[in-house]
């Protein structure tokens, strides 16, 4: 590729001198966002009791955040393109801090759900801006692999870290501190970003905003997740549940039609129809569906069935964190420049599925060392290995004008996957629990036997849902291995993929994000 072509692609002649300092603050912001997605899981039983939230509504503490976040991420990515990455990043951090303060001060369930949704709104500004900033600063293949290894470890392991931090805050302070803790994170990250990050001039996409696209995509995604959520309490055949699914399909189809015709689409279809990126978004979303539901089940299993304290529950997740960090920084980052992404993602998801298989063996008296420890270690190792190349490849080779929305799609696949996973797997678990208790309660004469049946029913629900999650991970692995055909960065397309010189050039020259 000629020097002029390189310059035309938007790659800077010299890397940003402050890129590694900037990575610290970008990673801190990403850690805060990912922490917040799971930190409340540990605090949820305490917050639920304190605020009088019903069992049927408790998942809205998680789902309200994921709905707003996932529904508005494409809009957030486009705002970053239009308004500037650095400004969007700092604004998102400030708003997230304010929303967290409201959540910590919540006095009823309405205030709690509202603050979680507001956190999601500002998170939708923050997350795509963070990822596109990372993409613009690290253009060398080896440096990019190292930077995205750190980012991937945080994206994957941060959720489990949130469970530990949530345990400490809930047990030794109060569940409200699981919200207040975000404020210092946001202040430090915003101040650091303001001082360190230098955004290249002329990097904005000033095309008019696609308002119909924003409305259709947001309503379509919200209807989809609400359909799954409602199915838990009202059943799959409930008229409104079915109506939500039908409405979602109509809205998202209309969104695709609008995007194919408008001059400046919110989501240019070329971003998702490119084979490799489409495969990454789909496989990543499926993997997150499996993983998010599991976090919730294991938290309740350890606290309610096993009687663990919040802190002990948090520490029980340490093997998963260790596995994710090892998979991302020691396996994914080291091999990414040597092997094709699909050869990391496919096997990574399969190793995670084997970890899930261990967890299908859960019983009321299951040994932590015999089942939970190896299961979580393998799950973390597999997910960490798969996440790292997915994060990097999803923003590599995009046209400069599309980079912000490509970054947003990575987060959209994760957040919508998380919302669907929490709702769908919760529905499966609740149905299995109800069925088990109905079948076995008749034979329980004493109160202690009835309590045992209740606990056995809960565990039966968890394992039924985890079996479903195993299947989802296997499908994710199959999609990664068949759809993703890009070669290693700097090495061109995989032999026999049918990709030509253009694909090779695309992988050799990372494009600066807008």
Tab-separated table of N, CA, C and O in Angstrom, residues 155-231:
chain	number	residue	atom	x	y	z
A	155	UNK	N	-12.926	-5.801	30.236
A	155	UNK	CA	-14.301	-6.011	29.764
A	155	UNK	C	-14.862	-7.346	30.240
A	155	UNK	O	-16.030	-7.453	30.602
A	156	UNK	N	-14.003	-8.378	30.242
A	156	UNK	CA	-14.469	-9.691	30.675
A	156	UNK	C	-14.399	-9.887	32.178
A	156	UNK	O	-15.345	-10.328	32.813
A	157	UNK	N	-13.241	-9.545	32.764
A	157	UNK	CA	-13.029	-9.782	34.186
A	157	UNK	C	-13.623	-8.740	35.099
A	157	UNK	O	-13.835	-8.991	36.286
A	158	UNK	N	-13.894	-7.544	34.548
A	158	UNK	CA	-14.424	-6.465	35.373
A	158	UNK	C	-15.734	-6.819	36.038
A	158	UNK	O	-16.003	-6.415	37.177
A	159	UNK	N	-16.558	-7.594	35.334
A	159	UNK	CA	-17.834	-7.998	35.913
A	159	UNK	C	-17.650	-8.839	37.162
A	159	UNK	O	-18.350	-8.663	38.161
A	160	UNK	N	-16.664	-9.743	37.108
A	160	UNK	CA	-16.403	-10.587	38.269
A	160	UNK	C	-15.756	-9.790	39.394
A	160	UNK	O	-16.019	-10.018	40.576
A	161	UNK	N	-14.881	-8.825	39.033
A	161	UNK	CA	-14.306	-7.927	40.048
A	161	UNK	C	-15.432	-7.177	40.763
A	161	UNK	O	-15.384	-6.953	41.976
A	162	UNK	N	-16.452	-6.798	40.018
A	162	UNK	CA	-17.594	-6.100	40.596
A	162	UNK	C	-18.279	-6.910	41.681
A	162	UNK	O	-18.772	-6.360	42.668
A	163	UNK	N	-18.281	-8.242	41.510
A	163	UNK	CA	-18.906	-9.095	42.507
A	163	UNK	C	-18.118	-9.072	43.815
A	163	UNK	O	-18.692	-9.084	44.908
A	164	UNK	N	-16.777	-9.037	43.714
A	164	UNK	CA	-15.944	-8.975	44.920
A	164	UNK	C	-16.102	-7.629	45.609
A	164	UNK	O	-16.336	-7.539	46.818
A	165	UNK	N	-15.977	-6.554	44.826
A	165	UNK	CA	-16.105	-5.209	45.382
A	165	UNK	C	-17.495	-5.010	45.978
A	165	UNK	O	-17.651	-4.433	47.059
A	166	UNK	N	-18.502	-5.523	45.273
A	166	UNK	CA	-19.869	-5.423	45.779
A	166	UNK	C	-20.032	-6.135	47.111
A	166	UNK	O	-20.751	-5.675	48.005
A	167	UNK	N	-19.342	-7.281	47.256
A	167	UNK	CA	-19.409	-8.017	48.513
A	167	UNK	C	-18.839	-7.230	49.676
A	167	UNK	O	-19.448	-7.143	50.750
A	168	UNK	N	-17.660	-6.628	49.479
A	168	UNK	CA	-17.048	-5.818	50.531
A	168	UNK	C	-17.938	-4.634	50.908
A	168	UNK	O	-18.167	-4.356	52.092
A	169	UNK	N	-18.419	-3.925	49.891
A	169	UNK	CA	-19.208	-2.720	50.157
A	169	UNK	C	-20.522	-3.050	50.861
A	169	UNK	O	-20.951	-2.343	51.775
A	170	UNK	N	-21.165	-4.145	50.419
A	170	UNK	CA	-22.453	-4.529	51.010
A	170	UNK	C	-22.300	-4.995	52.454
A	170	UNK	O	-23.087	-4.632	53.331
A	171	UNK	N	-21.252	-5.801	52.711
A	171	UNK	CA	-21.103	-6.391	54.039
A	171	UNK	C	-20.552	-5.407	55.060
A	171	UNK	O	-20.993	-5.389	56.214
A	172	UNK	N	-19.586	-4.577	54.656
A	172	UNK	CA	-18.904	-3.714	55.628
A	172	UNK	C	-19.401	-2.272	55.629
A	172	UNK	O	-19.162	-1.536	56.571
A	173	UNK	N	-20.082	-1.857	54.580
A	173	UNK	CA	-20.652	-0.518	54.555
A	173	UNK	C	-22.163	-0.622	54.385
A	173	UNK	O	-22.889	-0.799	55.347
A	174	UNK	N	-22.613	-0.557	53.122
A	174	UNK	CA	-24.047	-0.596	52.843
A	174	UNK	C	-24.200	-0.810	51.347
A	174	UNK	O	-23.317	-0.429	50.576
A	175	UNK	N	-25.308	-1.412	50.924
A	175	UNK	CA	-25.506	-1.651	49.490
A	175	UNK	C	-25.436	-0.352	48.691
A	175	UNK	O	-25.093	-0.362	47.497
A	176	UNK	N	-25.751	0.777	49.319
A	176	UNK	CA	-25.753	2.062	48.597
A	176	UNK	C	-24.360	2.422	48.078
A	176	UNK	O	-24.219	3.137	47.082
A	177	UNK	N	-23.317	1.907	48.739
A	177	UNK	CA	-21.955	2.216	48.305
A	177	UNK	C	-21.587	1.506	47.004
A	177	UNK	O	-20.590	1.859	46.365
A	178	UNK	N	-22.390	0.528	46.589
A	178	UNK	CA	-22.141	-0.072	45.268
A	178	UNK	C	-22.452	0.927	44.159
A	178	UNK	O	-22.021	0.756	43.021
A	179	UNK	N	-23.207	1.976	44.489
A	179	UNK	CA	-23.458	3.078	43.555
A	179	UNK	C	-22.470	4.218	43.778
A	179	UNK	O	-21.886	4.742	42.831
A	180	UNK	N	-22.295	4.592	45.036
A	180	UNK	CA	-21.424	5.737	45.343
A	180	UNK	C	-19.980	5.511	44.894
A	180	UNK	O	-19.268	6.461	44.591
A	181	UNK	N	-19.545	4.248	44.843
A	181	UNK	CA	-18.158	3.945	44.472
A	181	UNK	C	-17.830	4.388	43.047
A	181	UNK	O	-16.663	4.618	42.700
A	182	UNK	N	-18.861	4.528	42.208
A	182	UNK	CA	-18.613	4.963	40.824
A	182	UNK	C	-18.127	6.406	40.743
A	182	UNK	O	-17.450	6.780	39.775
A	183	UNK	N	-18.489	7.214	41.726
A	183	UNK	CA	-18.201	8.654	41.648
A	183	UNK	C	-16.699	8.949	41.597
A	183	UNK	O	-16.243	9.663	40.704
A	184	UNK	N	-15.870	8.396	42.516
A	184	UNK	CA	-14.427	8.653	42.388
A	184	UNK	C	-13.826	8.081	41.100
A	184	UNK	O	-12.926	8.693	40.513
A	185	UNK	N	-14.309	6.901	40.664
A	185	UNK	CA	-13.859	6.339	39.385
A	185	UNK	C	-14.077	7.363	38.266
A	185	UNK	O	-13.182	7.630	37.456
A	186	UNK	N	-15.289	7.910	38.217
A	186	UNK	CA	-15.653	8.825	37.129
A	186	UNK	C	-14.841	10.110	37.181
A	186	UNK	O	-14.393	10.613	36.143
A	187	UNK	N	-14.639	10.647	38.385
A	187	UNK	CA	-13.899	11.904	38.521
A	187	UNK	C	-12.455	11.730	38.053
A	187	UNK	O	-11.924	12.541	37.288
A	188	UNK	N	-11.786	10.658	38.510
A	188	UNK	CA	-10.387	10.423	38.129
A	188	UNK	C	-10.266	10.178	36.626
A	188	UNK	O	-9.381	10.741	35.957
A	189	UNK	N	-11.161	9.354	36.077
A	189	UNK	CA	-11.097	9.048	34.644
A	189	UNK	C	-11.360	10.289	33.792
A	189	UNK	O	-10.684	10.519	32.784
A	190	UNK	N	-12.331	11.115	34.201
A	190	UNK	CA	-12.661	12.320	33.428
A	190	UNK	C	-11.516	13.330	33.475
A	190	UNK	O	-11.138	13.916	32.449
A	191	UNK	N	-10.947	13.539	34.670
A	191	UNK	CA	-9.835	14.484	34.799
A	191	UNK	C	-8.631	14.014	33.991
A	191	UNK	O	-7.993	14.808	33.278
A	192	UNK	N	-8.313	12.736	34.091
A	192	UNK	CA	-7.183	12.193	33.343
A	192	UNK	C	-7.384	12.283	31.845
A	192	UNK	O	-6.473	12.664	31.092
A	193	UNK	N	-8.597	11.949	31.392
A	193	UNK	CA	-8.895	12.004	29.957
A	193	UNK	C	-8.794	13.436	29.442
A	193	UNK	O	-8.249	13.684	28.354
A	194	UNK	N	-9.292	14.376	30.222
A	194	UNK	CA	-9.255	15.789	29.804
A	194	UNK	C	-7.820	16.271	29.627
A	194	UNK	O	-7.508	17.021	28.700
A	195	UNK	N	-6.923	15.836	30.513
A	195	UNK	CA	-5.538	16.299	30.491
A	195	UNK	C	-4.653	15.536	29.504
A	195	UNK	O	-3.726	16.104	28.928
A	196	UNK	N	-4.925	14.251	29.300
A	196	UNK	CA	-3.996	13.392	28.545
A	196	UNK	C	-4.411	13.168	27.099
A	196	UNK	O	-3.572	13.181	26.192
A	197	UNK	N	-5.701	12.954	26.856
A	197	UNK	CA	-6.136	12.554	25.515
A	197	UNK	C	-6.052	13.724	24.541
A	197	UNK	O	-6.549	14.814	24.818
A	198	UNK	N	-5.435	13.479	23.415
A	198	UNK	CA	-5.353	14.458	22.329
A	198	UNK	C	-6.038	13.870	21.103
A	198	UNK	O	-5.534	12.932	20.502
A	199	UNK	N	-7.183	14.428	20.762
A	199	UNK	CA	-7.952	13.899	19.625
A	199	UNK	C	-7.503	14.550	18.326
A	199	UNK	O	-7.364	15.772	18.256
A	200	UNK	N	-7.225	13.738	17.284
A	200	UNK	CA	-6.790	14.312	16.005
A	200	UNK	C	-7.825	15.281	15.432
A	200	UNK	O	-9.031	15.078	15.591
A	201	UNK	N	-7.340	16.341	14.807
A	201	UNK	CA	-8.243	17.318	14.202
A	201	UNK	C	-8.901	16.727	12.959
A	201	UNK	O	-8.348	15.874	12.283
A	202	UNK	N	-10.063	17.245	12.642
A	202	UNK	CA	-10.758	16.817	11.424
A	202	UNK	C	-11.271	15.396	11.477
A	202	UNK	O	-11.444	14.753	10.452
A	203	UNK	N	-11.500	14.884	12.682
A	203	UNK	CA	-11.907	13.490	12.803
A	203	UNK	C	-13.383	13.282	13.023
A	203	UNK	O	-13.783	12.214	13.437
A	204	UNK	N	-14.207	14.276	12.762
A	204	UNK	CA	-15.638	14.149	13.043
A	204	UNK	C	-16.436	13.861	11.787
A	204	UNK	O	-16.049	14.244	10.687
A	205	UNK	N	-17.551	13.204	11.985
A	205	UNK	CA	-18.488	12.945	10.905
A	205	UNK	C	-19.697	13.856	11.136
A	205	UNK	O	-20.508	13.625	12.019
A	206	UNK	N	-19.794	14.915	10.334
A	206	UNK	CA	-20.815	15.941	10.586
A	206	UNK	C	-22.100	15.724	9.777
A	206	UNK	O	-22.879	16.651	9.590
A	207	UNK	N	-22.321	14.513	9.324
A	207	UNK	CA	-23.572	14.214	8.621
A	207	UNK	C	-24.745	14.399	9.574
A	207	UNK	O	-24.606	14.217	10.789
A	208	UNK	N	-25.930	14.761	9.061
A	208	UNK	CA	-27.089	14.959	9.942
A	208	UNK	C	-27.467	13.676	10.681
A	208	UNK	O	-27.265	12.571	10.179
A	209	UNK	N	-28.001	13.832	11.887
A	209	UNK	CA	-28.359	12.688	12.720
A	209	UNK	C	-29.604	11.989	12.172
A	209	UNK	O	-30.574	12.632	11.777
A	210	UNK	N	-29.552	10.659	12.165
A	210	UNK	CA	-30.644	9.827	11.652
A	210	UNK	C	-31.670	9.596	12.780
A	210	UNK	O	-31.625	8.580	13.473
A	211	UNK	N	-32.576	10.557	12.950
A	211	UNK	CA	-33.553	10.482	14.043
A	211	UNK	C	-34.485	9.266	13.915
A	211	UNK	O	-34.722	8.554	14.905
A	212	UNK	N	-35.063	8.987	12.721
A	212	UNK	CA	-35.899	7.775	12.611
A	212	UNK	C	-35.139	6.507	13.002
A	212	UNK	O	-35.698	5.626	13.663
A	213	UNK	N	-33.862	6.425	12.631
A	213	UNK	CA	-33.054	5.266	12.999
A	213	UNK	C	-32.885	5.145	14.503
A	213	UNK	O	-32.957	4.045	15.065
A	214	UNK	N	-32.656	6.274	15.177
A	214	UNK	CA	-32.510	6.280	16.638
A	214	UNK	C	-33.783	5.754	17.300
A	214	UNK	O	-33.748	4.885	18.178
A	215	UNK	N	-34.927	6.277	16.862
A	215	UNK	CA	-36.218	5.903	17.468
A	215	UNK	C	-36.532	4.430	17.225
A	215	UNK	O	-36.885	3.684	18.153
A	216	UNK	N	-36.389	3.987	15.979
A	216	UNK	CA	-36.731	2.600	15.634
A	216	UNK	C	-35.817	1.598	16.331
A	216	UNK	O	-36.282	0.574	16.848
A	217	UNK	N	-34.508	1.870	16.343
A	217	UNK	CA	-33.580	0.917	16.959
A	217	UNK	C	-33.795	0.840	18.469
A	217	UNK	O	-33.809	-0.256	19.046
A	218	UNK	N	-33.985	1.981	19.104
A	218	UNK	CA	-34.170	1.998	20.556
A	218	UNK	C	-35.459	1.281	20.952
A	218	UNK	O	-35.456	0.404	21.831
A	219	UNK	N	-36.574	1.634	20.297
A	219	UNK	CA	-37.855	0.995	20.621
A	219	UNK	C	-37.826	-0.502	20.301
A	219	UNK	O	-38.373	-1.316	21.056
A	220	UNK	N	-37.188	-0.874	19.209
A	220	UNK	CA	-37.123	-2.281	18.820
A	220	UNK	C	-36.365	-3.119	19.833
A	220	UNK	O	-36.801	-4.218	20.218
A	221	UNK	N	-35.226	-2.609	20.288
A	221	UNK	CA	-34.421	-3.347	21.261
A	221	UNK	C	-35.102	-3.399	22.626
A	221	UNK	O	-35.083	-4.429	23.307
A	222	UNK	N	-35.713	-2.300	23.027
A	222	UNK	CA	-36.420	-2.270	24.310
A	222	UNK	C	-37.594	-3.261	24.296
A	222	UNK	O	-37.810	-4.006	25.255
A	223	UNK	N	-38.346	-3.283	23.208
A	223	UNK	CA	-39.478	-4.222	23.098
A	223	UNK	C	-39.003	-5.666	23.142
A	223	UNK	O	-39.637	-6.523	23.773
A	224	UNK	N	-37.871	-5.948	22.505
A	224	UNK	CA	-37.332	-7.309	22.490
A	224	UNK	C	-36.999	-7.781	23.904
A	224	UNK	O	-37.412	-8.868	24.333
A	225	UNK	N	-36.258	-6.956	24.661
A	225	UNK	CA	-35.851	-7.358	26.002
A	225	UNK	C	-37.045	-7.394	26.956
A	225	UNK	O	-37.153	-8.282	27.803
A	226	UNK	N	-37.979	-6.454	26.796
A	226	UNK	CA	-39.156	-6.469	27.663
A	226	UNK	C	-40.001	-7.721	27.412
A	226	UNK	O	-40.589	-8.291	28.344
A	227	UNK	N	-40.019	-8.182	26.168
A	227	UNK	CA	-40.732	-9.417	25.861
A	227	UNK	C	-40.168	-10.598	26.640
A	227	UNK	O	-40.914	-11.384	27.237
A	228	UNK	N	-38.833	-10.705	26.668
A	228	UNK	CA	-38.202	-11.777	27.440
A	228	UNK	C	-38.474	-11.617	28.937
A	228	UNK	O	-38.725	-12.590	29.648
A	229	UNK	N	-38.418	-10.390	29.418
A	229	UNK	CA	-38.625	-10.123	30.838
A	229	UNK	C	-40.050	-10.474	31.259
A	229	UNK	O	-40.273	-11.109	32.289
A	230	UNK	N	-41.028	-10.078	30.441
A	230	UNK	CA	-42.432	-10.328	30.771
A	230	UNK	C	-42.766	-11.824	30.726
A	230	UNK	O	-43.618	-12.299	31.485
A	231	UNK	N	-42.056	-12.552	29.862
A	231	UNK	CA	-42.323	-13.989	29.731
A	231	UNK	C	-42.090	-14.725	31.047
A	231	UNK	O	-42.731	-15.742	31.325
